[in-house]
Amino acid sequence: MKLEKAGNVGAFVREVDLRRIDAGVVSELREAFAEFEVLFFRDQHLSEDEHIALAEAFGEININRFFQAVDGYPQIAEVRKEPDQQANIGGGWHTDHSYDQVPALGSMLYAREVPIVGGDTLFASMSAAYEGLSAGLKETLAGLRAVHSSRHVFGAAAQREMGTQGRIGNAEAATQDALHPLIIRHPLSGRPCLYVNPAFTVCIEGWTPEESSALLGYLYQWSARPEHTYRLQWQPGTLAFWDNRATWHWAVNDYQGERRLMHRITLEGEALAGL
Ligand code: SIN
């Protein structure tokens, strides 16, 4: 197995066939995952069952409440955009499941069909974003907690507005609200990470909406700076395994008229602690 750092967040893992990994490789991959926060694998040939077996080697699968599942595989969420659809899924900076009090560890997204050009995914490192803040701001953030919710994203009104009906559903289950430290101690790497995101974070606990949006707005534009990010160009057979606690991602919607089909398996995580 060879690791090649992918710019500012993530690493490509070479010379691994994900259909055949033993306990030794799983343990090396776990270490690399903690260090690089997202791992990319090219030229994989996974059936649905092999994708599930791969995910299960790293933890328990979380069955997504909102995404349409692949036929016959409730464990696999389908991330699909057809040529006649305008809206994509995940087209803005976010980290999955921060609205859960025990947020998912991360996801394994496997590319089955990708557009000839476009349809990339951006990743941002929340440990790098935290690291670059001033000592004064780090101190201010350390004691804060933020409120996260699924209501405004997966509720019925939001789904209609997004135009993702038929691919995202179960709006009545969009009732989760969670409170997390604004800076978490990453459960695997021990690094401090900023844990707020533009999609699901609603406000800072005890602050007015105006105060919250001023500080969160600054943290969002800071985190999204190019030096904290990497842009993955997919090929059929590419798999990305990202850590939701350490990264954000953004599926770029720049391939109108083409099809993109991805299969996503999400893994259960743990409650998050502050510094
Ligand atoms: C997602 O947000 O989980 C989807 C990412 C992608 O399709 O690239």
CSV table of C-alpha atoms and ligand atoms in Angstrom, one decimal, residues 67 79 89-90 94 96 109 120-121 234 242 249 251 260 262 264, ligand 1:
chain,number,residue,atom,x,y,z
A,67,PHE,CA,-31.8,9.3,0.8
A,79,VAL,CA,-26.6,9.9,-4.8
A,89,ILE,CA,-27.5,16.4,-3.6
A,90,GLY,CA,-24.8,18.0,-1.4
A,94,HIS,CA,-21.5,20.6,4.7
A,96,ASP,CA,-23.1,14.8,7.1
A,109,LEU,CA,-18.8,7.2,-1.6
A,120,ASP,CA,-16.0,17.0,-8.8
A,121,THR,CA,-16.2,17.0,-5.0
A,234,TRP,CA,-13.9,11.4,-10.0
A,242,TRP,CA,-14.1,10.8,4.4
A,249,HIS,CA,-17.4,18.4,1.5
A,251,ALA,CA,-20.5,18.2,-4.6
A,260,ARG,CA,-23.9,11.1,-12.2
A,262,MET,CA,-22.7,7.5,-6.8
A,264,ARG,CA,-22.8,6.0,-0.4
B,1,SIN,C1,-22.7,14.0,-0.4
B,1,SIN,O1,-22.8,15.1,0.0
B,1,SIN,O2,-22.7,13.0,0.4
B,1,SIN,C2,-22.5,13.7,-1.8
B,1,SIN,C3,-21.2,14.1,-2.3
B,1,SIN,C4,-21.0,13.9,-3.8
B,1,SIN,O3,-21.9,13.5,-4.4
B,1,SIN,O4,-19.9,14.2,-4.3
